[in-house]
GROMACS .gro file of C-alpha atoms in nm:
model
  304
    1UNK     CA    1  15.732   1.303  -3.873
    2UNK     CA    2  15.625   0.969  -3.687
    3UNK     CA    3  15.556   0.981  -3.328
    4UNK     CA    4  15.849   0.743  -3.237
    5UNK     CA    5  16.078   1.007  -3.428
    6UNK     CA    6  15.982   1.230  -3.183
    7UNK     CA    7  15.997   1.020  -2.930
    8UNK     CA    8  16.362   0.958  -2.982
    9UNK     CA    9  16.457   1.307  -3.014
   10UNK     CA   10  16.370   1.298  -2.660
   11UNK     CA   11  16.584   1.032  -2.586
   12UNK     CA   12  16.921   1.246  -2.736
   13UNK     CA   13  16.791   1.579  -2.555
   14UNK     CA   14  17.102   1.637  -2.308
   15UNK     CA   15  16.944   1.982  -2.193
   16UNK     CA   16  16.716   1.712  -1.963
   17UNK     CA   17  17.006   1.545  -1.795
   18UNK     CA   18  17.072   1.820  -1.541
   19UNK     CA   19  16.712   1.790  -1.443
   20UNK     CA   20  16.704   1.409  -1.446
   21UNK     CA   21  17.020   1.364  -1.231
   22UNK     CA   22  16.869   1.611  -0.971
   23UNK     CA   23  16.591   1.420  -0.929
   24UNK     CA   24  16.729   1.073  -0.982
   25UNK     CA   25  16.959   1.216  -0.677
   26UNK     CA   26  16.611   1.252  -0.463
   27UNK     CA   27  16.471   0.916  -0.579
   28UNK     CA   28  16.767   0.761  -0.453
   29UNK     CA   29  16.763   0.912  -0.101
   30UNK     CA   30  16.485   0.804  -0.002
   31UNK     CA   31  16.435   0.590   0.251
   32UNK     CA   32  16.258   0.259   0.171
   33UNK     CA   33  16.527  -0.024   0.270
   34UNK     CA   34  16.384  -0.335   0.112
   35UNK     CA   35  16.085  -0.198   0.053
   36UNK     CA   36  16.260  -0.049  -0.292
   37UNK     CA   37  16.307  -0.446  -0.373
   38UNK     CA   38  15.931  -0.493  -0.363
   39UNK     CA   39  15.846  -0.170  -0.586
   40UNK     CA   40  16.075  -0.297  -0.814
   41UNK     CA   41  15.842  -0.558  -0.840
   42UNK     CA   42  16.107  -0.879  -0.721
   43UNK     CA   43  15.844  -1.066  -0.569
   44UNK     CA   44  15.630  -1.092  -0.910
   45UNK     CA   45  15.954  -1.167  -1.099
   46UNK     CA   46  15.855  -0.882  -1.342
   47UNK     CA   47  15.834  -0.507  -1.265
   48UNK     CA   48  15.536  -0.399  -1.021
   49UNK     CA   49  15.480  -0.035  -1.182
   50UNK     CA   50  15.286  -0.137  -1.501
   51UNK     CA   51  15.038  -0.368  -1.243
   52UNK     CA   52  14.967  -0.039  -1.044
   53UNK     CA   53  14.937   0.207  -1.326
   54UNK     CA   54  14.582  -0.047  -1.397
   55UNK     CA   55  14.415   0.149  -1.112
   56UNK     CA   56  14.431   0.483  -1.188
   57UNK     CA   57  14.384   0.440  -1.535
   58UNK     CA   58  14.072   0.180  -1.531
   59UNK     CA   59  13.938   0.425  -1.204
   60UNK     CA   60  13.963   0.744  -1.480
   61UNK     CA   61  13.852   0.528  -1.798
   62UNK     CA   62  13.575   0.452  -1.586
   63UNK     CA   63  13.474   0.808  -1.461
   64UNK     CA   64  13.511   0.922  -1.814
   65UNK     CA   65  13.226   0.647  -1.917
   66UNK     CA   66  13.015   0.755  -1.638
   67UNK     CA   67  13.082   1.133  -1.793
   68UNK     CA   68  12.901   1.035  -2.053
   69UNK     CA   69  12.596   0.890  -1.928
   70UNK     CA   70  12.366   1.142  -1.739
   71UNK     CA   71  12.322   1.069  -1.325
   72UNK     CA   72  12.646   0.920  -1.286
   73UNK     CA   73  12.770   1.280  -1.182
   74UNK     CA   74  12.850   1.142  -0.788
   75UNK     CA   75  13.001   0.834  -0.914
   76UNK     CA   76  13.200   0.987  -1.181
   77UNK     CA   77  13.360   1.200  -0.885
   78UNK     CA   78  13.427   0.919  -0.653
   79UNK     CA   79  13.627   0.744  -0.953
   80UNK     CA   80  13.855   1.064  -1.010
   81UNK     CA   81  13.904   1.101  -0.654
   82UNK     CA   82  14.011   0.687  -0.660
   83UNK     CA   83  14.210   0.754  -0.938
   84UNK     CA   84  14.448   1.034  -0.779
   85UNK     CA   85  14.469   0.768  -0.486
   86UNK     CA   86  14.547   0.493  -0.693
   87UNK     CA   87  14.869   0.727  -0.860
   88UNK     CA   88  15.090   0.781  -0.622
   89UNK     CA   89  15.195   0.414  -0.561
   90UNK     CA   90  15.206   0.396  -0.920
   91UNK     CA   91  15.429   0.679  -0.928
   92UNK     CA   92  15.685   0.560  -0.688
   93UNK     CA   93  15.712   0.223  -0.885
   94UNK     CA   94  15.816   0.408  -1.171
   95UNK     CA   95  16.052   0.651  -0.987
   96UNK     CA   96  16.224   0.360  -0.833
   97UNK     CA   97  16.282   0.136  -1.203
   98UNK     CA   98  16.388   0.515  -1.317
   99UNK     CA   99  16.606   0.602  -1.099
  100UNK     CA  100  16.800   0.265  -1.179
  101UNK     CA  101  16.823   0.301  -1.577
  102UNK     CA  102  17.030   0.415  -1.872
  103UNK     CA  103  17.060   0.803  -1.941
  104UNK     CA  104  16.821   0.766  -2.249
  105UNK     CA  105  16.547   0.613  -2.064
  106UNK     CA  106  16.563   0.869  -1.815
  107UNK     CA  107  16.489   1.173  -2.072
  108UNK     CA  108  16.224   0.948  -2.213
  109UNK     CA  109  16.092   0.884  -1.770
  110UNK     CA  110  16.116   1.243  -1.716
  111UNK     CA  111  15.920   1.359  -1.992
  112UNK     CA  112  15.646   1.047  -1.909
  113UNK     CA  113  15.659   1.147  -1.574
  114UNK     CA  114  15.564   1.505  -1.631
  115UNK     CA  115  15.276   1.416  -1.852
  116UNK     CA  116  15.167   1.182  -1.579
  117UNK     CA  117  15.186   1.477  -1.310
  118UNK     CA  118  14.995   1.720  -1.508
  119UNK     CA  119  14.695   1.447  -1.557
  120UNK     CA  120  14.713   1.421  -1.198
  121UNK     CA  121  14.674   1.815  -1.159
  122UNK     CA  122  14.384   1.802  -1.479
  123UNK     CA  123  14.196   1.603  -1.255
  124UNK     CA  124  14.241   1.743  -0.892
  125UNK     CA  125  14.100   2.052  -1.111
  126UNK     CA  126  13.803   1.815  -1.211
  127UNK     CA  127  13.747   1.729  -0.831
  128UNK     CA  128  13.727   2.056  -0.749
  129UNK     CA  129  13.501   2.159  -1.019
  130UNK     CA  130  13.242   1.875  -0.952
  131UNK     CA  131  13.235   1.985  -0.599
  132UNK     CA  132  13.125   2.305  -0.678
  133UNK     CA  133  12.872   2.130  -0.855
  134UNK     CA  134  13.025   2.239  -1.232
  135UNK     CA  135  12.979   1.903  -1.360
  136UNK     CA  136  13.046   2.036  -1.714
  137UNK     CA  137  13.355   2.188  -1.652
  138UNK     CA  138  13.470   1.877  -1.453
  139UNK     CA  139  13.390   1.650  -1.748
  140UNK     CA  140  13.579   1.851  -1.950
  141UNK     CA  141  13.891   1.876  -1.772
  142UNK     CA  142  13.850   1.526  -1.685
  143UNK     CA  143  13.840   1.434  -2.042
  144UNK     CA  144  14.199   1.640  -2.069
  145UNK     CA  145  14.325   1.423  -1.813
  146UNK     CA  146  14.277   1.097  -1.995
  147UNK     CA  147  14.415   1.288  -2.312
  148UNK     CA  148  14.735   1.361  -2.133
  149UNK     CA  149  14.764   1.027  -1.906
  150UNK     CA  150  14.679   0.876  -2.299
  151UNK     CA  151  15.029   1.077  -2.376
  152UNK     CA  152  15.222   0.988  -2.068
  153UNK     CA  153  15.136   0.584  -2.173
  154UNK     CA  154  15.271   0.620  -2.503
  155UNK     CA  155  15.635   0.785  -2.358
  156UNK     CA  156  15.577   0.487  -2.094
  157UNK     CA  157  15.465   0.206  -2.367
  158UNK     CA  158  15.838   0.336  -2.546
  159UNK     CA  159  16.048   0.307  -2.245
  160UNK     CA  160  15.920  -0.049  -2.133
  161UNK     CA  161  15.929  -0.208  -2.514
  162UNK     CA  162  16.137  -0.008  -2.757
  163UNK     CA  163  16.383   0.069  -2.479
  164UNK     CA  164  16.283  -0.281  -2.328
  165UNK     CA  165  16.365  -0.099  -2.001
  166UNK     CA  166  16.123  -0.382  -1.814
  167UNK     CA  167  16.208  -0.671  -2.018
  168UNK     CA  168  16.510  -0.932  -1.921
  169UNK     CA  169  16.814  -0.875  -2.140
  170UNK     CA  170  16.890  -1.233  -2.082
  171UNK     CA  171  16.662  -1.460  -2.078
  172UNK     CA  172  16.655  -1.475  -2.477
  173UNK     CA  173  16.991  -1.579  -2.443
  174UNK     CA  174  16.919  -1.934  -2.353
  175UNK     CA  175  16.768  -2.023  -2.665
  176UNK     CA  176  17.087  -1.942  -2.825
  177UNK     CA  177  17.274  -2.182  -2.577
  178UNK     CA  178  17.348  -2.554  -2.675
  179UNK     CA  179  17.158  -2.826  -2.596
  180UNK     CA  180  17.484  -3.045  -2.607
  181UNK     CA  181  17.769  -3.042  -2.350
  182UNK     CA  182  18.060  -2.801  -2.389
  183UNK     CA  183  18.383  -2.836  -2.219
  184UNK     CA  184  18.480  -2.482  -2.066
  185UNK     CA  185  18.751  -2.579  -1.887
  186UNK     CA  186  18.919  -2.784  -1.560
  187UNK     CA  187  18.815  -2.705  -1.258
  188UNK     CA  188  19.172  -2.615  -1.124
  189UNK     CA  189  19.183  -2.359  -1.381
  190UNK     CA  190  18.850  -2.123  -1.212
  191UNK     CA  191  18.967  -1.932  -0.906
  192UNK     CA  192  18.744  -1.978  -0.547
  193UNK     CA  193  18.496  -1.702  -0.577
  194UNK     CA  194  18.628  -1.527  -0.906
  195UNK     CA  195  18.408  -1.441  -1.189
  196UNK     CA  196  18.546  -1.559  -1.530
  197UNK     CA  197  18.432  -1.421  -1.862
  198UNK     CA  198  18.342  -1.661  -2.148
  199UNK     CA  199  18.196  -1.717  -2.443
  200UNK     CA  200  17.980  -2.014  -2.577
  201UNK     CA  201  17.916  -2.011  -2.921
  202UNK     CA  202  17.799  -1.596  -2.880
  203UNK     CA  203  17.642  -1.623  -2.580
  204UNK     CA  204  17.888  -1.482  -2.317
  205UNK     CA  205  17.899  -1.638  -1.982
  206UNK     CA  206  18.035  -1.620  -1.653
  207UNK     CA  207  18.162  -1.884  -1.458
  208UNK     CA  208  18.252  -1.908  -1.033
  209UNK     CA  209  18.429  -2.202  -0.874
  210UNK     CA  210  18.258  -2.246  -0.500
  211UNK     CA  211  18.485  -2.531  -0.327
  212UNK     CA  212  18.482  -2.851  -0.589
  213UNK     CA  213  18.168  -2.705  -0.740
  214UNK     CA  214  18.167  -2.422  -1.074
  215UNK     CA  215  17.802  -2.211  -1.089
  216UNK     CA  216  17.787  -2.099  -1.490
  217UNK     CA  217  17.538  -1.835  -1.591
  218UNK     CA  218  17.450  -1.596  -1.861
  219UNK     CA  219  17.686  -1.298  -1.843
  220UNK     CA  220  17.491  -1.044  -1.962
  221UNK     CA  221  17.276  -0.902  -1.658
  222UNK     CA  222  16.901  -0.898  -1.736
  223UNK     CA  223  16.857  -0.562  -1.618
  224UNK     CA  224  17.027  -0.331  -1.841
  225UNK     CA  225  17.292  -0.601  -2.016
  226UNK     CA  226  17.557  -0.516  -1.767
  227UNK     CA  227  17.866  -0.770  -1.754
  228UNK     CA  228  17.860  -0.978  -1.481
  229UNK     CA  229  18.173  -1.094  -1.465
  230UNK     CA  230  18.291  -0.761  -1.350
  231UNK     CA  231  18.076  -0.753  -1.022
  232UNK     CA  232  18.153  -0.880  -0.686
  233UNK     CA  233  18.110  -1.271  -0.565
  234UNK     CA  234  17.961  -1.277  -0.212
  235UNK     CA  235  17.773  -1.506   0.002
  236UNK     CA  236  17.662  -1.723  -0.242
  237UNK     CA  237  17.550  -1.438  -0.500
  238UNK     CA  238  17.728  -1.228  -0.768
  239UNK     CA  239  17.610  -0.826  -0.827
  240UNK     CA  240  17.639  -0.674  -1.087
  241UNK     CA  241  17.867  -0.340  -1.110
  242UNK     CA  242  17.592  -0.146  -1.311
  243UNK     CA  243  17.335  -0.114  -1.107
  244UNK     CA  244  17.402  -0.377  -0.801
  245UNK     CA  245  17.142  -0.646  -0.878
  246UNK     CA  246  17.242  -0.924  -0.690
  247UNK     CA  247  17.156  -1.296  -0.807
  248UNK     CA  248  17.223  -1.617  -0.607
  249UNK     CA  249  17.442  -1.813  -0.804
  250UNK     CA  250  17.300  -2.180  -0.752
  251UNK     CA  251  16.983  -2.079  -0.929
  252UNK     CA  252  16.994  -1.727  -1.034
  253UNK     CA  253  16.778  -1.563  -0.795
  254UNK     CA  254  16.722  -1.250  -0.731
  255UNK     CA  255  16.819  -1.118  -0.376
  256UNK     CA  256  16.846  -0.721  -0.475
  257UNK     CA  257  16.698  -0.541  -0.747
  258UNK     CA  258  16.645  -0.353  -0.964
  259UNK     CA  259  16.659  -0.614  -1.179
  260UNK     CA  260  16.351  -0.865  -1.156
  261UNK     CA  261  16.368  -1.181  -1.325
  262UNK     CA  262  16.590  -1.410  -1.202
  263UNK     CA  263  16.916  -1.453  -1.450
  264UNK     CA  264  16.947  -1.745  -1.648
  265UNK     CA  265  17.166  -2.030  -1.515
  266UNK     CA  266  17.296  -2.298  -1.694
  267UNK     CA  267  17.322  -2.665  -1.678
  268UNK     CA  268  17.683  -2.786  -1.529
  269UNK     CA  269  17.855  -3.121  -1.573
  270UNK     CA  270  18.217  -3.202  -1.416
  271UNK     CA  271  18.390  -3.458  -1.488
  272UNK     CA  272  18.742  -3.653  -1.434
  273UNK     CA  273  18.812  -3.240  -1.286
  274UNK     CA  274  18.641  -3.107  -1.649
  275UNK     CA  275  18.387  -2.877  -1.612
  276UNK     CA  276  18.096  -2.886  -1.886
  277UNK     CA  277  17.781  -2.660  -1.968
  278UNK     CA  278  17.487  -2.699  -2.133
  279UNK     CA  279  17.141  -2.545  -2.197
  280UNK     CA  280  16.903  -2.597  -1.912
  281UNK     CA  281  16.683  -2.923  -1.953
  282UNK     CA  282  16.332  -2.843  -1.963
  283UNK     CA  283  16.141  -3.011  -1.687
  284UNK     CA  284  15.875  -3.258  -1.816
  285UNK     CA  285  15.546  -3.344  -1.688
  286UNK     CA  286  15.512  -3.724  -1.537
  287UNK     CA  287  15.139  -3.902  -1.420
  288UNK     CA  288  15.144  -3.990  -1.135
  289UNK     CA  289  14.946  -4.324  -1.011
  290UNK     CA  290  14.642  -4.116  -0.899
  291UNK     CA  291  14.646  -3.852  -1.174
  292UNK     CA  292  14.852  -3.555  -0.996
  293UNK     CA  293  15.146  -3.424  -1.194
  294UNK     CA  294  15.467  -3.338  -1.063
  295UNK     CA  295  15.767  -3.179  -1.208
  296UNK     CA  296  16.055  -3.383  -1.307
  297UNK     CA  297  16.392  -3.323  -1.434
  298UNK     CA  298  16.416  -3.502  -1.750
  299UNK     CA  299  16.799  -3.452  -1.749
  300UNK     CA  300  16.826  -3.634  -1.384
  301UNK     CA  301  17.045  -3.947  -1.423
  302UNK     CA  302  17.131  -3.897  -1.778
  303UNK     CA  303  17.443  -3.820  -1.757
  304UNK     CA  304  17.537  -3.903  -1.424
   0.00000   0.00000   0.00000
């Protein structure tokens, strides 16, 4: 049997759910405010666990080089030591996107995150063996380690591409959007700060009338695909009744995770009281006089 068979037995094994809810529970209650936003990774615009899982990875890749080369035993050590440091950040990255994702990437986390742990405990063995100067031992459980944080990446590798539990679920939706202008409707028709489900061509959308002005994005949230349309319209933003990622509706910001990228907004044109949509222009490159470039909308004035 393939290893991605096996991987998605995982993914149907309910006996994990009990477990996974308990600690999903404990992930939850802890207290990091906004802080969770920034472990989610908002500020990069992509999620901030696979940056930190680098560290303790290159640290024990490292070590494990040194392991093979003889006089390296001190250095060796001081990389295995850096490399338990480096995982607990790492860790509570990934807790956080867990704790905010569909049931079958949860079996998949848990599992992941138990391979991770027992790497961790592998190599607090291998500390304490080179400090009792058994090098050889040390090297050896060492080399388990990277075997088993080798496992945990493959779960992990699953989760963030076959699941696509870090990609957007919408930003490949605006290639499928129309470059031309499509009536959706009359402005009278949209309700002040009501979300309204539509489709263009078989993208779905949502639309929000803000005073004489109607914000159009992509419906389908780019965290986990949940409908927009059903959340709440506040302040400015919409969030989304899945997971409560909020996005700013003028330019589909992100203002609460767990979703990271910001959600795809389209191009709006009203006119005579019609409200139109398009695909978003891309933004060209113009010389300037002295050879700087600055951004310019190449859809400015067009259709003014």
């Amino acid at each position: 049997m393939r290893v991605a068979e096996q991987i998605r037995r995982i993914e149907r094994m309910t006996s994990l759910d009990r477990t996974t809810a308990l600690l999903r529970r404990a992930v939850e209650a802890l207290p990091l405010g906004r802080f969770r936003d920034t472990l989610h990774g908002i500020p990069l615009g992509h999620p901030l666990h696979p940056v930190l899982v680098q560290l303790p990875i290159g640290a024990w890749v490292s070590a494990a080089v040194l392991d093979s080369m003889p006089g390296y035993e001190r250095a060796a050590h001081r990389l295995v030591t850096a490399g338990m440091l480096a995982a607990a950040p790492a860790a509570l990255a990934g807790a956080v996107d867990w704790s905010r994702q569909q049931q079958r990437h949860r079996r998949v986390g848990l599992v992941h995150a138990a391979a991770n742990t027992a790497a961790v405990g592998l190599y607090a063995l291998s500390s304490a063996a080179r400090t009792r100067g058994r090098h050889g031992l040390g090297r050896a459980l060492g080399l388990a380690g990277l075997t088993t944080v080798g496992v945990g990446g493959l779960l992990g590798g699953h989760i963030a591409y076959s699941l696509a539990g870090g990609a957007s679920h919408a930003d490949y939706l605006l290639d499928r959007l129309p470059s031309e202008w499509h009536d959706i409707g009359a402005v009278h028709e949209f309700t002040e700060g009501e979300p309204v489900h539509g489709m263009l061509g078989d993208t779905p959308i949502m639309a929000v009338r803000t005073g004489e002005d109607v914000r159009v994005l992509v419906e389908t949230c780019g965290h986990m695909g949940g409908p927009l349309s059903r959340g709440t319209v506040r302040d400015g933003c919409v969030t989304c009744p899945w997971h409560g990622s909020t996005f700013r509706l003028t330019d589909g910001a992100v203002m609460r995770g767990p979703a990271t990228a910001p959600q795809p907004v389209l191009e709006v044109r009203i006119r005579d009281g019609v409200v139109s949509v398009r695909r978003p222009r891309p933004v060209a490159t113009v010389p300037r006089q002295r050879g700087e470039t600055v951004p310019v909308d190449t859809a400015a004035g067009k259709d003014a």
